[in-house]
DNA sequence: TCCTTTGTTTATCGAACGACAAACAAACCG
DNA sequence: CGGTTTGTTTGTCGTTCGATAAACAAAGGA
């Protein structure tokens, strides 16, 4: 199909990336269309023409966020050989992502729109759905460990353990937001992994014997 | 001193409580002065006369929040005999507070204003300060356990353990916000406490032997 | 070349924002 | 009772919100 009409003067991918940066810095409601227009270097009408509404833009932004910042933790879950290594590496990859010096120190999934005006209810539930996917992904990885034989059924329940590590991930975001360093997050992760052996009836290992050689991503 | 001039037609304490309910439901930026005026049944000018600015009102609201919803977890830390029981009871009291049927399911400290517009930076840092007090309170309680002799110095570091349980508390808020039930939070707390014995070099106890008779508040 | 198609700019919409000044209402003091 | 003090209401300030219509600009097709 031929390209008709006047071509765009801006690159939608670049613009989406710039929109991501702004939404990341200020959250959904904290970012206005004026802010976006200024940051993207185009008029707000062009944003509407290219991306639809503010909410549509935000959803596209979150999709990009998922394939960039969200990928390392997801890959950790996918590629590590055991459930234990996968959870540990996932936590570390998360800590890496939320303490990058060139980006805001928190996960957008968790803090971009937890509360807000009534009219933005749909956006909040959209993010809540993505967070639920997180929980599911962790639960699925534990189930795979069960199938692979590297994990015995935890007495507390597999869902409970999955929700527990999801809770830790989400708590890490608040910690990073409040200025915790990468090293401090690593300590928290060490503590969180200390629960693993008790939860999974594995032989306990003292914290100073933690497998720190595991790849963080 | 005599009461001069026209007396108030509304009760400031009642109004503050109503403002708390509204800020709790929608967060700081999500609540407008029009919303507040309507909920309190008075004009916005009366709010300014009585409470100052929106930010002043929010700070007073958070003080009330601290003495009401914040008290049970704080009391748990204070009154439980051992560090372990204190942390466990504090987590349970938190779970109780953030799943009450008559209030929003999350902690205002954590989710009322984690991100937002640049002009509300002061409010966010105010809340961050209160969250840091949380961390300090938990750290102090662990130190007391050390002094009382019911806790041996954790290899991971006392600060690390304090930050870990702070992270769990904050993660619980996100879980509750996303619809987790009180029972599900209890499971998460059980998992979080499973780390305790490993962290503190105490003899490990299986999760199914958890001291469920500890007072939740 | 001229028309169609598409993108961008400009201007603006109505509504809501936080905040306040002035006018009005109700209490106490003498 | 009049005068003072204080609280509340009314109206509105200038700004910003998300969103859009109309005018203008630049490309391809015939």
Coordinates of C-alpha atoms (C1' of nucleotides) in Angstrom, one line a residue:
Chain A
X1 CA 0.0 0.0 0.0
X2 CA 1.3 3.4 -1.0
X3 CA 2.0 6.1 1.6
X4 CA -0.5 8.8 1.0
X5 CA -0.8 12.3 2.4
X6 CA 1.7 14.3 4.4
X7 CA 4.1 12.1 6.3
X8 CA 4.6 12.4 10.1
X9 CA 7.3 14.8 11.2
X10 CA 7.9 12.8 14.4
X11 CA 8.7 9.2 15.1
X12 CA 5.8 7.5 17.0
X13 CA 8.3 5.0 18.6
X14 CA 10.5 7.8 19.9
X15 CA 7.4 9.8 21.0
X16 CA 6.1 6.7 22.9
X17 CA 9.4 6.3 24.6
X18 CA 9.4 10.0 25.6
X19 CA 5.8 9.6 26.9
X20 CA 6.9 6.6 28.9
X21 CA 9.7 8.6 30.5
X22 CA 7.2 11.3 31.5
X23 CA 4.5 9.0 32.8
X24 CA 7.2 7.1 34.7
X25 CA 8.3 10.3 36.4
X26 CA 5.0 11.6 37.4
X27 CA 2.5 8.8 37.2
X28 CA -0.7 8.8 35.2
X29 CA -2.7 11.6 36.8
X30 CA 0.4 13.6 37.5
X31 CA 1.2 13.9 33.8
X32 CA -0.9 16.3 31.8
X33 CA -1.3 16.5 28.0
X34 CA 0.5 19.8 28.1
X35 CA 3.4 18.2 29.7
X36 CA 3.3 15.4 27.1
X37 CA 3.0 17.8 24.2
X38 CA 6.0 19.8 25.4
X39 CA 8.1 16.7 26.1
X40 CA 7.3 15.2 22.7
X41 CA 7.8 18.5 20.9
X42 CA 4.4 18.3 19.2
X43 CA 1.0 19.7 19.7
X44 CA -1.6 17.9 21.8
X45 CA -3.8 17.5 18.7
X46 CA -1.0 15.4 17.1
X47 CA -1.0 13.2 20.2
X48 CA -4.7 12.6 19.8
X49 CA -4.3 11.9 16.1
X50 CA -1.5 9.4 16.6
X51 CA -2.3 7.7 19.9
X52 CA -6.0 8.4 20.7
X53 CA -6.8 9.6 24.1
X54 CA -4.6 10.0 27.1
X55 CA -5.7 6.7 28.4
X56 CA -5.0 5.0 25.1
X57 CA -1.5 6.5 25.1
X58 CA -0.9 5.3 28.6
X59 CA -1.9 1.7 27.7
X60 CA 0.5 1.8 24.7
X61 CA 3.2 3.1 27.1
X62 CA 2.6 0.3 29.5
X63 CA 2.9 -2.2 26.7
X64 CA 6.3 -0.7 25.8
X65 CA 7.3 -0.7 29.5
X66 CA 6.4 -4.4 29.7
X67 CA 8.7 -5.3 26.8
X68 CA 11.6 -3.2 28.1
X69 CA 11.8 -2.8 31.9
X70 CA 9.5 -5.8 32.5
X71 CA 11.5 -8.2 30.4
X72 CA 14.5 -8.9 32.6
X73 CA 12.4 -10.2 35.6
X74 CA 10.3 -12.2 33.2
X75 CA 13.3 -13.7 31.5
X76 CA 14.7 -14.6 34.9
X77 CA 11.6 -16.5 35.7
X78 CA 11.7 -18.2 32.3
X79 CA 15.3 -19.1 32.0
X80 CA 16.6 -20.0 35.4
X81 CA 16.9 -23.8 35.8
X82 CA 15.2 -24.2 39.2
X83 CA 12.2 -22.5 40.9
X84 CA 14.4 -21.2 43.6
X85 CA 17.0 -19.7 41.3
X86 CA 14.2 -18.3 39.2
X87 CA 12.5 -16.4 42.1
X88 CA 15.9 -15.2 43.4
X89 CA 17.0 -14.0 40.0
X90 CA 13.6 -12.4 39.3
X91 CA 13.8 -10.4 42.5
X92 CA 17.3 -9.3 41.6
X93 CA 16.4 -8.3 38.1
X94 CA 13.5 -6.3 39.6
X95 CA 15.9 -4.5 42.0
X96 CA 18.2 -3.8 39.1
X97 CA 15.4 -2.2 37.1
X98 CA 14.0 0.0 39.8
X99 CA 17.4 1.4 40.8
X100 CA 18.8 2.3 37.4
X101 CA 20.4 5.6 37.6
X102 CA 18.8 6.8 34.3
X103 CA 15.2 6.1 35.3
X104 CA 12.8 6.8 38.2
X105 CA 13.3 4.4 41.1
X106 CA 10.1 2.4 41.1
X107 CA 8.0 0.1 39.0
X108 CA 5.3 1.8 37.0
X109 CA 3.1 -1.2 37.4
X110 CA 3.0 -0.6 41.1
X111 CA 3.0 3.1 41.6
X112 CA 1.9 4.9 38.5
X113 CA -1.7 4.9 39.5
X114 CA -2.6 3.0 42.7
X115 CA -5.2 5.6 43.7
X116 CA -6.8 8.7 42.2
X117 CA -9.9 10.4 40.9
X118 CA -13.0 8.4 40.3
X119 CA -12.9 9.1 36.5
X120 CA -9.6 7.2 36.2
X121 CA -10.9 4.0 37.7
X122 CA -10.4 2.1 34.4
X123 CA -6.7 3.0 34.3
X124 CA -6.2 1.7 37.9
X125 CA -7.9 -1.5 37.2
X126 CA -5.9 -1.9 34.0
X127 CA -2.7 -1.7 36.1
X128 CA -4.3 -4.0 38.7
X129 CA -4.8 -6.6 36.0
X130 CA -1.1 -6.4 34.9
X131 CA -0.1 -6.9 38.6
X132 CA -2.3 -9.9 38.7
X133 CA -0.5 -11.3 35.7
X134 CA 2.7 -10.9 37.7
X135 CA 1.2 -13.0 40.5
X136 CA 0.2 -15.6 37.9
X137 CA 3.6 -15.7 36.3
X138 CA 5.3 -16.3 39.6
X139 CA 2.7 -19.0 40.5
X140 CA 3.2 -20.7 37.1
X141 CA 7.0 -20.7 37.7
X142 CA 6.6 -22.4 41.0
X143 CA 4.3 -25.0 39.5
X144 CA 6.9 -25.6 36.8
X145 CA 9.4 -26.3 39.6
X146 CA 7.0 -28.8 41.0
X147 CA 6.7 -30.5 37.7
X148 CA 10.5 -30.4 37.1
X149 CA 11.0 -32.0 40.5
X150 CA 13.2 -29.2 41.9
X151 CA 10.5 -28.1 44.3
X152 CA 8.3 -30.1 46.7
X153 CA 4.8 -28.9 47.4
X154 CA 5.1 -26.2 50.0
X155 CA 3.0 -26.8 53.2
X156 CA 1.8 -23.2 53.2
X157 CA 0.4 -23.7 49.7
X158 CA 1.9 -22.9 46.3
X159 CA -0.5 -19.9 45.9
X160 CA 0.6 -18.5 49.2
X161 CA 4.3 -18.6 48.3
X162 CA 3.5 -17.0 44.9
X163 CA 1.6 -14.2 46.6
X164 CA 4.3 -13.8 49.1
X165 CA 7.0 -13.2 46.5
X166 CA 4.7 -10.9 44.6
X167 CA 4.2 -8.9 47.8
X168 CA 8.0 -8.6 48.2
X169 CA 8.4 -7.4 44.6
X170 CA 5.7 -4.8 45.1
X171 CA 7.2 -3.7 48.4
X172 CA 10.6 -3.3 46.8
X173 CA 9.1 -0.6 44.6
X174 CA 8.0 1.5 47.6
X175 CA 11.5 1.0 49.1
X176 CA 13.2 2.2 45.9
X177 CA 10.8 5.1 45.6
X178 CA 11.9 6.1 49.1
X179 CA 15.5 6.1 48.2
X180 CA 16.7 2.6 49.1
X181 CA 19.9 1.8 47.3
X182 CA 20.5 -1.3 45.2
X183 CA 22.6 -2.8 48.0
X184 CA 19.8 -2.3 50.5
X185 CA 17.4 -3.9 48.2
X186 CA 19.8 -6.8 47.9
X187 CA 19.7 -7.2 51.6
X188 CA 15.9 -7.3 51.6
X189 CA 16.0 -9.9 48.9
X190 CA 18.4 -12.0 50.9
X191 CA 16.0 -11.9 53.8
X192 CA 13.1 -12.8 51.5
X193 CA 14.9 -15.8 50.1
X194 CA 15.7 -16.9 53.7
X195 CA 12.1 -17.9 53.9
X196 CA 12.5 -20.2 50.9
X197 CA 14.0 -23.3 52.6
X198 CA 11.5 -23.2 55.5
X199 CA 8.6 -22.8 53.1
X200 CA 9.7 -25.6 50.8
X201 CA 11.0 -28.0 53.4
X202 CA 14.5 -27.8 51.8
X203 CA 17.5 -28.2 54.1
X204 CA 18.0 -24.8 55.6
X205 CA 21.0 -22.8 54.5
X206 CA 22.4 -20.0 56.6
X207 CA 22.1 -16.6 54.9
X208 CA 25.9 -16.2 54.6
X209 CA 25.9 -19.3 52.4
X210 CA 23.4 -17.7 49.9
X211 CA 24.2 -18.6 46.3
X212 CA 25.3 -15.1 45.4
X213 CA 26.8 -16.4 42.2
X214 CA 23.4 -16.7 40.6
X215 CA 23.0 -14.5 37.6
X216 CA 21.0 -11.4 38.6
X217 CA 19.4 -11.5 35.2
Chain B
X1 CA -11.0 33.4 77.3
X2 CA -14.5 34.0 76.2
X3 CA -15.9 32.7 72.9
X4 CA -16.3 35.7 70.6
X5 CA -17.9 36.0 67.3
X6 CA -20.1 33.5 65.5
X7 CA -19.5 29.9 66.4
X8 CA -18.8 27.2 63.8
X9 CA -21.8 25.4 62.4
X10 CA -19.7 22.3 61.8
X11 CA -17.5 20.1 64.0
X12 CA -13.9 20.3 62.9
X13 CA -13.2 16.8 64.2
X14 CA -16.1 15.3 62.3
X15 CA -15.1 17.3 59.2
X16 CA -11.5 16.0 59.6
X17 CA -12.8 12.5 59.8
X18 CA -14.9 13.0 56.7
X19 CA -11.9 14.5 54.9
X20 CA -9.9 11.4 55.9
X21 CA -12.5 9.1 54.4
X22 CA -12.4 11.0 51.1
X23 CA -8.6 11.3 50.9
X24 CA -8.4 7.6 51.8
X25 CA -10.7 6.7 48.9
X26 CA -9.1 8.8 46.2
X27 CA -5.6 9.7 47.3
X28 CA -4.2 13.2 47.6
X29 CA -4.3 14.4 44.0
X30 CA -7.5 12.5 43.3
X31 CA -9.4 14.5 45.9
X32 CA -10.5 18.0 44.9
X33 CA -11.6 20.8 47.1
X34 CA -15.0 20.6 45.5
X35 CA -15.2 17.0 46.5
X36 CA -14.2 17.8 50.0
X37 CA -16.6 20.8 50.3
X38 CA -19.4 18.6 49.1
X39 CA -18.6 15.7 51.5
X40 CA -18.1 18.0 54.5
X41 CA -21.3 19.9 53.7
X42 CA -19.6 23.3 53.8
X43 CA -18.1 25.7 51.3
X44 CA -14.5 25.5 50.3
X45 CA -13.9 28.9 51.9
X46 CA -14.8 27.4 55.3
X47 CA -12.3 24.7 54.7
X48 CA -9.6 27.2 54.1
X49 CA -10.6 29.2 57.2
X50 CA -10.5 26.1 59.4
X51 CA -7.7 24.0 58.0
X52 CA -5.6 26.3 55.8
X53 CA -4.7 24.9 52.4
X54 CA -5.4 21.5 50.8
X55 CA -2.0 20.4 51.8
X56 CA -2.4 21.6 55.4
X57 CA -5.7 19.7 55.6
X58 CA -4.0 16.6 54.3
X59 CA -1.3 16.7 56.9
X60 CA -3.8 17.1 59.6
X61 CA -5.7 14.2 58.1
X62 CA -2.6 12.0 58.1
X63 CA -2.0 12.9 61.8
X64 CA -5.5 11.6 62.6
X65 CA -4.9 8.6 60.4
X66 CA -1.7 7.8 62.4
X67 CA -3.6 7.9 65.7
X68 CA -6.4 5.7 64.5
X69 CA -5.5 3.2 61.8
X70 CA -1.8 3.5 62.5
X71 CA -2.2 2.7 66.2
X72 CA -2.9 -1.0 66.2
X73 CA 0.3 -1.9 64.4
X74 CA 2.3 0.5 66.5
X75 CA 0.8 -0.9 69.7
X76 CA 1.7 -4.5 68.5
X77 CA 5.3 -3.4 68.2
X78 CA 5.2 -1.8 71.6
X79 CA 3.4 -4.3 73.7
X80 CA 4.3 -7.7 72.4
X81 CA 6.9 -9.3 74.7
X82 CA 9.4 -10.5 72.1
X83 CA 10.7 -9.1 68.9
X84 CA 9.4 -12.0 67.0
X85 CA 5.9 -11.8 68.5
X86 CA 6.0 -8.0 67.9
X87 CA 6.8 -8.2 64.2
X88 CA 4.3 -11.0 63.7
X89 CA 1.5 -9.1 65.5
X90 CA 2.4 -5.9 63.7
X91 CA 2.0 -7.6 60.4
X92 CA -1.3 -9.0 61.4
X93 CA -2.6 -5.7 62.8
X94 CA -1.6 -4.1 59.5
X95 CA -3.5 -6.8 57.6
X96 CA -6.5 -6.2 59.8
X97 CA -6.5 -2.5 59.2
X98 CA -6.1 -2.7 55.4
X99 CA -9.0 -5.2 55.0
X100 CA -11.6 -3.6 57.2
X101 CA -14.9 -3.8 55.4
X102 CA -15.8 -0.2 56.2
X103 CA -12.6 1.4 54.7
X104 CA -10.5 1.4 51.6
X105 CA -8.3 -1.7 51.3
X106 CA -4.8 -0.1 51.6
X107 CA -2.6 2.0 53.7
X108 CA -2.7 5.7 53.0
X109 CA 0.9 6.0 54.0
X110 CA 1.9 3.8 51.1
X111 CA -0.6 4.6 48.3
X112 CA -2.2 8.0 48.9
X113 CA 0.5 9.8 46.9
X114 CA 3.5 7.7 45.7
X115 CA 3.8 9.6 42.4
X116 CA 2.1 12.7 40.9
X117 CA 2.5 16.2 39.6
X118 CA 5.7 18.1 40.3
X119 CA 3.9 20.8 42.3
X120 CA 2.9 18.2 44.9
X121 CA 6.5 17.1 45.6
X122 CA 6.3 18.3 49.2
X123 CA 3.3 16.0 50.0
X124 CA 5.0 13.0 48.5
X125 CA 8.1 13.6 50.6
X126 CA 6.0 14.2 53.7
X127 CA 4.6 10.7 53.2
X128 CA 8.0 9.3 52.5
X129 CA 9.1 10.7 55.8
X130 CA 6.3 8.9 57.6
X131 CA 7.2 5.7 55.9
X132 CA 10.8 6.2 57.0
X133 CA 9.5 6.5 60.6
X134 CA 7.8 3.1 60.0
X135 CA 11.2 1.6 59.1
X136 CA 12.8 3.2 62.2
X137 CA 10.1 1.9 64.5
X138 CA 10.6 -1.6 63.3
X139 CA 14.3 -1.3 63.6
X140 CA 14.0 0.1 67.1
X141 CA 11.8 -2.9 68.1
X142 CA 14.4 -5.3 66.8
X143 CA 17.1 -3.5 68.7
X144 CA 14.9 -3.8 71.9
X145 CA 14.7 -7.5 71.3
X146 CA 18.5 -7.6 71.2
X147 CA 18.6 -5.7 74.4
X148 CA 15.9 -7.9 76.0
X149 CA 17.8 -11.0 75.0
X150 CA 15.0 -12.5 73.0
X151 CA 16.9 -11.9 69.8
X152 CA 20.4 -12.6 68.7
X153 CA 22.2 -10.4 66.3
X154 CA 21.0 -11.5 62.8
X155 CA 23.9 -12.3 60.4
X156 CA 22.2 -10.4 57.6
X157 CA 22.2 -7.3 59.8
X158 CA 19.5 -5.8 62.0
X159 CA 18.9 -2.9 59.5
X160 CA 18.4 -5.4 56.7
X161 CA 15.8 -7.4 58.7
X162 CA 14.0 -4.2 59.6
X163 CA 13.9 -3.1 56.0
X164 CA 12.7 -6.5 54.9
X165 CA 9.7 -6.4 57.2
X166 CA 9.0 -2.8 56.2
X167 CA 9.0 -4.0 52.6
X168 CA 6.5 -6.7 53.4
X169 CA 4.2 -4.3 55.2
X170 CA 4.3 -2.0 52.1
X171 CA 3.8 -4.9 49.7
X172 CA 0.7 -6.0 51.7
X173 CA -0.9 -2.6 50.9
X174 CA -0.6 -3.2 47.2
X175 CA -2.0 -6.7 47.7
X176 CA -5.0 -5.5 49.6
X177 CA -5.6 -2.7 47.1
X178 CA -5.8 -5.4 44.4
X179 CA -8.4 -7.3 46.3
X180 CA -6.5 -9.9 48.3
X181 CA -8.6 -11.1 51.2
X182 CA -7.6 -11.1 54.9
X183 CA -7.0 -14.8 54.7
X184 CA -4.7 -14.4 51.7
X185 CA -2.7 -11.7 53.6
X186 CA -2.4 -14.0 56.5
X187 CA -0.8 -16.6 54.2
X188 CA 1.7 -14.0 53.0
X189 CA 2.5 -13.1 56.6
X190 CA 3.0 -16.7 57.4
X191 CA 5.5 -16.9 54.6
X192 CA 7.2 -13.7 55.7
X193 CA 7.6 -15.0 59.2
X194 CA 9.1 -18.2 57.9
X195 CA 12.2 -16.2 57.2
X196 CA 12.5 -15.2 60.8
X197 CA 14.2 -18.3 62.2
X198 CA 16.7 -18.5 59.4
X199 CA 17.4 -14.8 59.7
X200 CA 17.9 -14.9 63.5
X201 CA 19.6 -18.3 63.8
X202 CA 16.7 -19.5 65.9
X203 CA 15.8 -23.2 65.7
X204 CA 13.7 -23.5 62.6
X205 CA 10.0 -24.2 63.1
X206 CA 7.9 -25.7 60.3
X207 CA 5.2 -23.3 59.0
X208 CA 2.4 -25.6 60.2
X209 CA 3.7 -25.1 63.8
X210 CA 3.4 -21.3 63.5
X211 CA 2.3 -19.8 66.8
X212 CA -1.2 -18.9 65.5
X213 CA -2.3 -18.1 69.1
X214 CA -0.4 -14.9 69.0
X215 CA -2.7 -12.0 69.4
X216 CA -3.3 -10.3 66.0
X217 CA -3.2 -6.9 67.7
Chain C
dT1 C1' -0.8 20.8 -12.4
dC2 C1' -4.6 20.1 -9.4
dC3 C1' -7.0 17.3 -6.3
dT4 C1' -7.1 14.2 -2.6
dT5 C1' -5.3 12.6 1.5
dT6 C1' -3.1 13.0 5.6
dG7 C1' -0.5 15.5 9.4
dT8 C1' 0.2 19.6 12.1
dT9 C1' -0.9 24.0 14.0
dT10 C1' -3.8 27.3 16.0
dA11 C1' -7.4 28.5 18.6
dT12 C1' -10.7 27.3 21.6
dC13 C1' -14.2 24.5 24.0
dG14 C1' -16.6 23.7 28.6
dA15 C1' -15.4 22.1 32.9
dA16 C1' -12.8 21.8 36.9
dC17 C1' -8.7 23.2 39.5
dG18 C1' -6.9 25.6 44.1
dA19 C1' -7.5 29.8 46.2
dC20 C1' -9.4 34.0 47.9
dA21 C1' -12.1 38.7 48.5
dA22 C1' -16.1 40.7 49.7
dA23 C1' -20.7 40.4 51.4
dC24 C1' -23.7 38.5 54.6
dA25 C1' -25.0 36.2 59.1
dA26 C1' -24.8 35.2 63.9
dA27 C1' -22.7 35.2 68.2
dC28 C1' -20.6 38.1 72.4
dC29 C1' -19.5 42.6 74.8
dG30 C1' -20.7 46.8 76.8
Chain D
dC1 C1' -29.4 48.1 71.7
dG2 C1' -25.2 49.1 68.8
dG3 C1' -20.7 47.7 67.7
dT4 C1' -17.3 44.2 67.3
dT5 C1' -15.7 39.9 66.2
dT6 C1' -15.8 35.8 63.9
dG7 C1' -17.8 32.1 60.6
dT8 C1' -20.1 31.2 56.3
dT9 C1' -21.7 32.0 51.8
dT10 C1' -21.4 33.8 47.2
dG11 C1' -19.0 34.8 43.4
dT12 C1' -15.1 34.8 40.9
dC13 C1' -10.1 35.0 40.2
dG14 C1' -6.6 33.2 36.7
dT15 C1' -5.0 28.7 35.4
dT16 C1' -5.1 24.2 33.7
dC17 C1' -7.6 20.1 32.5
dG18 C1' -8.6 16.7 28.4
dA19 C1' -10.3 17.1 24.0
dT20 C1' -11.6 18.9 19.4
dA21 C1' -12.8 21.8 15.1
dA22 C1' -11.1 24.5 11.6
dA23 C1' -7.3 26.3 9.1
dC24 C1' -3.0 25.4 7.1
dA25 C1' 0.9 22.5 5.1
dA26 C1' 3.0 18.9 2.6
dA27 C1' 3.0 14.7 0.4
dG28 C1' 1.2 11.2 -3.5
dG29 C1' -1.9 10.1 -7.6
dA30 C1' -3.8 11.3 -11.9

